[in-house]
Amino acid sequence: MTPAARLRGLRPDWLCDPKVWRTEILAGLVVALALIPEAISFSIIAGVDPAIGLFASFTMAVVISVVGGRRAMISAATGAVALVIAPLNRDHGLGYLVAAVVLAGVFQVALGALGVAKLMRFIPRSVMVGFVNSLAILIFMAQVPEMRNVPWAVYPLIVGGLALMVFFPKLTTVVPAPLVSIVILTVITVGAAIAVPTVGDKGALPSSLPVPGLPDVPFTLDTLTTIAPYAFAMALVGLMESLMTAKLVDDITDTHSNKTRESIGQGIANIVTGFFGGMGGCAMIGQTMINVKVSGARTRLSTFLAGAFLMVLCIVFGPVVSDIPMAALVAVMVMVSFATFDWHSIAPKTLRRMPAGEIAVMVITVACVVATHNLAIGVVVGSVTAMVVFAKRVAHLAEVTAVTDPDGTTVVYRVTGELFFASSNDLVGQFAYATDPDKVVIDLSAAHIWDASSVAALDAIETKYAQRGKTVEITGLNDPSAQIHGKLSGELAASH
């Protein structure tokens, strides 16, 4: 390979291909436009000035584009984080909120380094589908207030925006349909002087870049104990939402991302955001779907430009951006919610084939997220439910069959299946202690011992036979089962 070819191989995709370059820039612009009202709304939830949320979205997107592990994913100020830190801001003020953001970033770096991302493999597909569907519902629900008690002109504008996004891609995909929709609807409302809610009605846009500085709090142990619970909660919620979104983007793009790097990157981005006076954040599913699924972005450039354009739009083009009708952005987010929802998961054909337990897990996940507006709660409850369903299903696979020798001196019990706490509890009652011959063989060649509960159950069986003067021989243990049985057998009597 020549040096020139090697250099080309090291270049990012957007430098090598003008088409990719154009896609990434336009995608970043669309996301920036969609971020502005969202960031302002989340600022209101957190009880801070709109500029705080906009600054957070700017710093989060720019920093994560460099240090994150999932290309093309958008991180900014989010509602989940705003809900967690709102009580802290209300009770103690902005200085404590900013300090909590920095500490949350430190927690995320530590959790990332400890390998918290590996826990993602324990989240089953049914929970992931529930997560995606609940996000789609939340995105849609967030638009409903923008369609209530508004001038009648808002409704045809929303319908027109949706129609443009459906039919414009049939003409060309050079320019993202959401950007075309936003521009056309803005021109119509300004040109015809149609009085409808605009971005400017959400709050004042900042007129200068954020300035770094230390949080305005006393650096004492009392301050640390005050902010630590909020910071830890924010770290967990932010990581869970970011890792789930990264996994979703992995599936959409058929590419792999470094979840550990993403975890640490989220922490670094929040630390930087805190020092710039922002309210912190995490990955944003709605804006990520605009970037990846609707606009077709695939590189870090779109993420960086989303943050950069956000500040340019606010500082340089503030008056123009303020005139964008909220109806245009509502139409974009409604389209995103429909594109995000996994319609295949609720198709009658799919539901007929899916096990009832899987459907229940998906429904419970969606219900919890929608009811609490907290993705972390939904994912945790869904995952726990999935584990219970799995344990119950596997527990029924453990069976015991008995065969007595023709001479009547020995009985062989053949145990098949997985022996763990859920299945081993029923094991003790499946032996005929009073009527069995003096020699009992328990054949475990078709079974596997997983935990101490199983060893304790086997010990209890041996004890019951010994009380009747009968001997028990356990055979067929595989190596891992023999290891745990040898280590624990006879040591668990106190538990019976």
XYZ file of C-alpha atoms in Angstrom:
496
model
C 0.000 0.000 0.000
C 1.387 3.404 -0.968
C 1.750 6.176 1.637
C -1.026 8.141 -0.103
C -3.391 5.165 0.021
C -2.488 4.543 3.661
C -3.233 8.195 4.459
C -6.608 7.930 2.716
C -7.392 4.888 4.825
C -6.764 6.923 8.015
C -9.057 9.755 6.946
C -12.625 9.896 8.232
C -15.347 8.869 5.755
C -16.662 12.411 5.436
C -13.288 13.663 4.146
C -13.060 10.980 1.467
C -16.602 11.108 0.074
C -18.323 14.435 -0.792
C -21.722 12.688 -0.648
C -21.095 11.556 2.929
C -19.785 15.038 3.744
C -22.999 16.645 2.473
C -25.219 14.126 4.309
C -23.417 14.697 7.617
C -23.568 18.501 7.385
C -27.264 18.601 6.518
C -28.062 16.013 9.192
C -26.189 18.096 11.788
C -28.201 21.173 10.777
C -31.550 19.378 11.075
C -30.624 17.970 14.501
C -29.457 21.403 15.703
C -32.810 22.919 14.733
C -34.668 20.130 16.556
C -32.421 20.471 19.633
C -33.270 24.114 20.320
C -36.898 23.780 21.504
C -36.120 20.472 23.239
C -33.216 21.984 25.201
C -35.373 24.955 26.189
C -38.199 22.636 27.310
C -35.818 20.538 29.413
C -34.400 23.715 30.966
C -37.913 24.625 32.084
C -38.325 21.129 33.614
C -35.051 21.552 35.516
C -36.055 25.066 36.591
C -33.100 26.851 34.971
C -32.647 29.557 32.339
C -33.049 28.286 28.732
C -29.430 29.197 28.014
C -28.292 26.567 30.565
C -29.958 23.781 28.579
C -28.718 25.118 25.237
C -25.145 25.372 26.544
C -25.393 21.797 27.837
C -26.584 20.533 24.446
C -23.717 22.354 22.721
C -20.944 21.051 24.976
C -22.369 17.522 25.261
C -22.641 17.072 21.482
C -19.234 18.565 20.671
C -17.332 16.647 23.371
C -19.062 13.282 22.828
C -18.355 13.500 19.085
C -14.669 13.171 19.986
C -14.626 10.922 23.073
C -17.798 8.831 22.582
C -17.888 5.208 21.510
C -20.949 5.314 19.206
C -20.572 7.290 15.995
C -23.516 9.456 14.829
C -25.304 9.254 18.206
C -26.516 12.595 19.576
C -25.991 13.509 23.228
C -27.456 16.689 24.710
C -29.612 17.979 27.553
C -32.392 15.445 28.177
C -35.674 15.240 30.034
C -34.565 12.181 32.041
C -31.598 14.071 33.500
C -33.679 17.225 34.018
C -36.212 15.288 36.103
C -33.456 13.862 38.332
C -31.725 17.176 39.087
C -34.766 19.498 39.202
C -35.320 18.975 42.984
C -31.647 19.808 43.691
C -31.884 23.080 41.742
C -35.179 23.956 43.435
C -33.877 23.330 46.965
C -30.253 24.484 46.704
C -29.778 26.568 43.545
C -27.909 26.460 40.251
C -24.433 26.187 41.793
C -25.286 22.851 43.404
C -26.887 21.619 40.177
C -23.724 22.362 38.194
C -21.546 20.713 40.870
C -23.780 17.623 40.696
C -23.323 17.490 36.919
C -19.534 17.440 37.331
C -19.718 14.746 40.023
C -22.128 12.698 37.877
C -19.536 12.814 35.108
C -16.877 11.532 37.522
C -19.226 8.691 38.571
C -19.830 7.794 34.906
C -16.106 7.666 34.143
C -15.594 5.395 37.169
C -18.545 3.139 36.280
C -17.358 2.955 32.674
C -13.853 1.979 33.769
C -15.339 -0.698 36.067
C -17.097 -2.281 33.087
C -20.726 -1.321 33.730
C -21.304 -1.470 29.958
C -20.941 -5.260 30.091
C -24.241 -5.418 31.985
C -25.970 -4.558 28.696
C -25.810 -8.209 27.681
C -28.257 -9.035 30.476
C -30.969 -6.868 28.904
C -33.181 -9.226 26.840
C -34.614 -8.449 23.424
C -38.172 -8.087 24.740
C -37.004 -5.292 27.079
C -35.136 -3.642 24.193
C -38.285 -3.710 22.041
C -40.295 -2.298 24.949
C -37.648 0.412 25.425
C -37.842 1.421 21.754
C -41.647 1.430 21.673
C -41.943 3.393 24.909
C -39.469 5.967 23.590
C -41.586 6.378 20.473
C -44.672 6.894 22.652
C -42.875 9.419 24.881
C -41.606 11.355 21.850
C -45.177 11.575 20.538
C -46.621 12.460 23.957
C -44.089 15.285 24.293
C -45.596 16.871 21.164
C -49.202 16.742 22.412
C -48.919 19.932 24.552
C -47.775 21.775 21.406
C -51.073 20.787 19.748
C -53.385 21.862 22.553
C -54.985 25.303 22.893
C -53.213 26.622 19.788
C -54.459 28.602 16.753
C -56.256 26.469 14.154
C -53.476 27.203 11.627
C -51.097 24.954 13.610
C -52.926 21.788 12.527
C -52.698 22.260 8.720
C -49.047 23.257 9.181
C -48.324 19.986 11.039
C -50.167 17.965 8.391
C -48.314 19.832 5.636
C -44.976 19.165 7.350
C -45.737 15.446 7.634
C -46.803 15.308 3.981
C -43.566 16.984 2.898
C -41.477 14.462 4.869
C -43.407 11.533 3.386
C -43.419 12.612 -0.265
C -40.296 14.788 -0.701
C -37.853 11.826 -0.458
C -39.610 10.350 -3.526
C -38.283 13.336 -5.500
C -34.770 13.495 -4.059
C -32.821 12.468 -0.969
C -30.002 14.984 -1.504
C -31.492 17.301 1.120
C -33.077 15.788 4.276
C -36.873 16.027 4.126
C -37.133 17.388 7.715
C -34.903 20.360 6.775
C -37.044 21.045 3.694
C -40.177 20.844 5.815
C -38.805 23.263 8.447
C -37.667 25.804 5.819
C -40.904 25.715 3.797
C -43.187 25.995 6.826
C -41.095 28.868 8.217
C -41.259 30.741 4.892
C -45.038 30.238 4.733
C -45.721 31.434 8.292
C -43.384 34.445 8.047
C -44.414 35.376 4.500
C -48.137 35.106 5.217
C -47.760 36.576 8.729
C -49.555 33.574 10.260
C -49.734 33.942 14.028
C -48.668 30.581 15.471
C -46.356 29.597 18.365
C -42.672 29.849 17.407
C -39.329 28.742 18.834
C -38.858 32.263 20.190
C -41.935 31.807 22.379
C -40.122 29.023 24.267
C -37.527 31.392 25.679
C -34.694 33.756 24.851
C -31.768 32.301 22.913
C -28.220 32.959 24.209
C -26.243 35.711 22.497
C -22.719 34.551 23.450
C -20.708 31.358 23.994
C -20.558 29.759 27.462
C -17.573 30.652 29.643
C -15.788 27.968 31.722
C -15.648 28.284 35.479
C -15.908 26.422 38.789
C -19.313 25.669 40.341
C -20.389 28.420 42.754
C -20.599 26.226 45.856
C -18.584 25.821 49.060
C -16.139 22.956 48.577
C -17.033 21.115 51.770
C -18.067 17.622 52.832
C -21.585 18.946 53.446
C -21.839 20.021 49.802
C -20.594 16.619 48.670
C -23.175 14.735 50.745
C -25.899 17.024 49.377
C -25.088 16.555 45.685
C -23.833 12.943 45.714
C -27.253 11.168 45.677
C -28.475 13.337 42.789
C -25.187 12.939 40.929
C -25.235 9.150 41.271
C -28.862 8.938 40.125
C -28.060 11.161 37.145
C -25.018 9.022 36.297
C -27.082 5.806 36.290
C -30.004 7.234 34.312
C -27.654 8.871 31.797
C -25.594 5.719 31.275
C -28.607 3.461 30.907
C -30.305 5.724 28.376
C -27.048 6.242 26.460
C -26.096 2.553 26.328
C -29.595 1.486 25.286
C -29.625 4.146 22.552
C -26.147 3.053 21.394
C -27.358 -0.547 21.138
C -30.354 0.625 19.116
C -28.097 2.532 16.701
C -25.869 -0.554 16.444
C -28.897 -2.532 15.266
C -30.056 0.140 12.810
C -26.625 0.627 11.206
C -25.393 -2.995 11.498
C -22.208 -1.735 13.148
C -20.574 -2.300 16.525
C -19.791 0.410 19.063
C -17.478 0.496 22.059
C -19.869 0.699 25.019
C -17.077 1.131 27.586
C -15.689 4.076 25.653
C -19.215 5.490 25.362
C -19.709 5.198 29.146
C -16.451 6.989 29.891
C -17.131 9.500 27.104
C -20.520 10.388 28.617
C -18.717 11.081 31.894
C -16.102 13.307 30.252
C -18.826 15.193 28.346
C -20.766 15.829 31.563
C -17.647 16.992 33.407
C -16.890 19.491 30.622
C -20.556 20.536 30.501
C -20.566 21.156 34.250
C -17.482 23.356 34.090
C -19.201 25.384 31.338
C -22.282 25.865 33.524
C -24.560 23.419 31.681
C -27.252 21.184 33.152
C -25.712 17.916 31.926
C -27.296 15.302 29.688
C -26.977 11.982 27.913
C -27.861 10.351 24.593
C -31.096 11.605 23.001
C -33.169 8.975 21.260
C -35.333 11.401 19.261
C -32.488 13.490 17.861
C -30.400 10.356 17.296
C -33.212 8.877 15.210
C -33.414 12.130 13.196
C -29.673 11.932 12.626
C -29.305 8.214 11.872
C -32.640 6.933 10.586
C -34.199 9.986 8.929
C -31.125 11.895 7.709
C -28.818 8.907 7.122
C -25.816 10.208 9.084
C -23.165 7.668 10.085
C -20.076 9.568 11.327
C -18.892 11.730 14.217
C -19.070 14.842 12.016
C -22.866 15.028 12.238
C -22.725 14.852 16.053
C -20.062 17.573 16.234
C -21.909 19.814 13.787
C -25.219 19.362 15.631
C -23.601 21.044 18.644
C -21.660 23.606 16.616
C -24.663 24.574 14.486
C -26.758 24.854 17.654
C -24.590 27.705 18.943
C -24.262 29.325 15.497
C -28.035 29.260 15.050
C -28.590 30.761 18.502
C -25.882 33.440 18.416
C -25.716 34.414 14.721
C -29.174 33.520 13.412
C -31.151 33.919 16.634
C -33.876 36.179 15.164
C -34.404 33.802 12.207
C -34.490 30.677 14.373
C -36.932 32.375 16.741
C -39.402 32.668 13.827
C -39.450 28.899 13.118
C -42.993 27.695 13.865
C -43.197 25.030 16.550
C -45.573 23.191 14.187
C -42.616 22.439 11.884
C -40.603 20.853 14.702
C -43.663 19.019 16.043
C -44.154 17.476 12.595
C -40.510 16.325 12.565
C -40.780 14.727 16.002
C -44.104 13.029 15.179
C -42.461 11.515 12.092
C -39.536 10.415 14.273
C -41.893 8.737 16.758
C -43.584 6.748 13.985
C -40.208 5.773 12.498
C -38.878 4.738 15.926
C -41.806 2.501 16.936
C -41.276 -1.198 16.151
C -44.583 -1.842 14.372
C -43.574 -5.421 13.612
C -43.547 -6.176 17.353
C -47.309 -5.568 17.676
C -48.386 -7.152 14.386
C -50.999 -9.918 14.983
C -48.779 -12.439 13.179
C -45.875 -11.649 15.530
C -48.030 -11.692 18.670
C -49.461 -15.118 17.781
C -45.963 -16.622 17.562
C -44.382 -14.815 20.508
C -44.381 -16.585 23.922
C -46.780 -14.973 26.395
C -43.918 -14.215 28.791
C -42.032 -12.226 26.146
C -45.132 -10.172 25.321
C -45.722 -9.521 29.031
C -42.149 -8.267 29.496
C -42.481 -5.909 26.519
C -45.829 -4.536 27.750
C -44.581 -4.088 31.337
C -41.489 -2.227 30.108
C -43.612 0.127 27.993
C -46.151 0.662 30.789
C -43.465 1.507 33.373
C -41.637 3.950 31.098
C -44.809 5.709 29.968
C -46.221 5.867 33.511
C -43.024 7.207 35.130
C -41.470 8.996 32.134
C -38.270 7.367 33.358
C -36.498 5.018 30.957
C -34.247 3.606 33.672
C -37.185 2.433 35.803
C -38.839 0.772 32.806
C -35.677 -1.034 31.750
C -34.910 -2.259 35.299
C -38.482 -3.452 35.930
C -38.635 -5.077 32.483
C -35.306 -6.849 32.972
C -36.292 -8.151 36.421
C -39.615 -9.374 34.997
C -37.779 -11.110 32.165
C -35.492 -12.851 34.666
C -38.472 -14.061 36.708
C -40.206 -15.354 33.564
C -36.994 -17.102 32.489
C -36.409 -18.647 35.913
C -39.993 -19.912 36.046
C -39.713 -21.411 32.561
C -36.362 -23.106 33.203
C -37.440 -24.364 36.627
C -40.130 -26.536 35.013
C -37.505 -28.235 32.852
C -35.981 -30.070 35.828
C -37.446 -33.592 36.022
C -36.851 -36.664 38.184
C -37.519 -40.236 36.983
C -36.993 -43.350 39.113
C -35.998 -46.887 37.998
C -35.758 -49.743 40.521
C -33.406 -52.688 39.892
C -35.143 -56.059 39.230
C -33.735 -57.476 42.483
C -35.283 -54.564 44.403
C -32.078 -53.599 46.264
C -31.302 -50.339 44.423
C -33.291 -47.455 42.971
C -31.764 -45.034 40.436
C -33.176 -41.509 40.255
C -32.274 -39.771 37.000
C -32.384 -35.989 37.293
C -32.506 -33.932 34.083
C -32.412 -30.151 33.625
C -30.938 -27.099 35.306
C -30.708 -27.150 39.102
C -30.843 -23.687 40.686
C -32.881 -21.961 43.401
C -36.156 -22.023 41.434
C -36.001 -25.685 40.416
C -34.136 -27.265 43.334
C -36.790 -26.217 45.878
C -39.154 -28.819 44.401
C -36.450 -31.487 44.163
C -36.643 -32.669 47.777
C -40.292 -33.684 47.465
C -39.782 -35.960 44.449
C -38.177 -38.894 46.327
C -39.960 -41.828 48.051
C -37.890 -41.853 51.260
C -40.040 -44.340 53.183
C -40.561 -46.983 50.485
C -37.263 -46.860 48.574
C -34.731 -49.735 49.020
C -31.631 -49.326 51.153
C -29.417 -48.110 48.285
C -30.308 -44.970 46.331
C -28.376 -43.652 43.312
C -28.978 -40.081 42.089
C -27.766 -39.795 38.491
C -26.975 -36.147 37.584
C -25.315 -36.842 34.215
C -28.174 -34.987 32.461
C -28.313 -32.127 34.981
C -26.216 -29.120 35.971
C -25.780 -27.632 39.443
C -25.717 -23.820 39.382
C -25.922 -22.604 42.965
C -25.808 -23.312 46.705
C -29.582 -23.895 46.834
C -29.148 -26.993 44.667
C -26.324 -28.345 46.828
C -28.434 -27.721 49.945
C -31.342 -29.617 48.373
C -29.116 -32.617 47.599
C -27.768 -32.525 51.175
C -31.340 -32.505 52.520
C -32.192 -35.536 50.372
C -29.155 -37.430 51.674
C -30.072 -36.480 55.252
C -33.646 -37.737 54.882
C -32.424 -41.087 53.556
C -29.726 -41.347 56.260
C -32.365 -40.869 58.952
C -33.971 -44.054 57.608
C -30.678 -45.944 57.490
C -30.355 -45.756 53.714
C -27.291 -44.765 51.661
C -27.202 -42.293 48.778
C -24.674 -42.195 45.946
C -24.535 -39.169 43.660
C -23.092 -39.911 40.202
C -22.620 -38.266 36.816
C -21.604 -34.801 38.004
C -19.919 -32.731 35.278
C -16.770 -30.831 36.270
C -18.366 -27.454 37.214
C -21.158 -29.220 39.125
C -18.691 -31.497 40.922
C -16.615 -28.465 41.876
C -19.470 -26.519 43.488
C -20.899 -29.687 45.107
C -17.547 -30.674 46.540
C -16.962 -27.195 47.917
C -20.392 -26.698 49.553
C -21.767 -30.148 50.351
C -22.037 -30.686 54.096
C -21.434 -26.979 54.827
C -25.024 -25.803 54.400
C -26.787 -27.814 57.107
C -27.503 -24.691 59.142
C -29.854 -23.485 56.391
C -32.279 -26.466 56.968
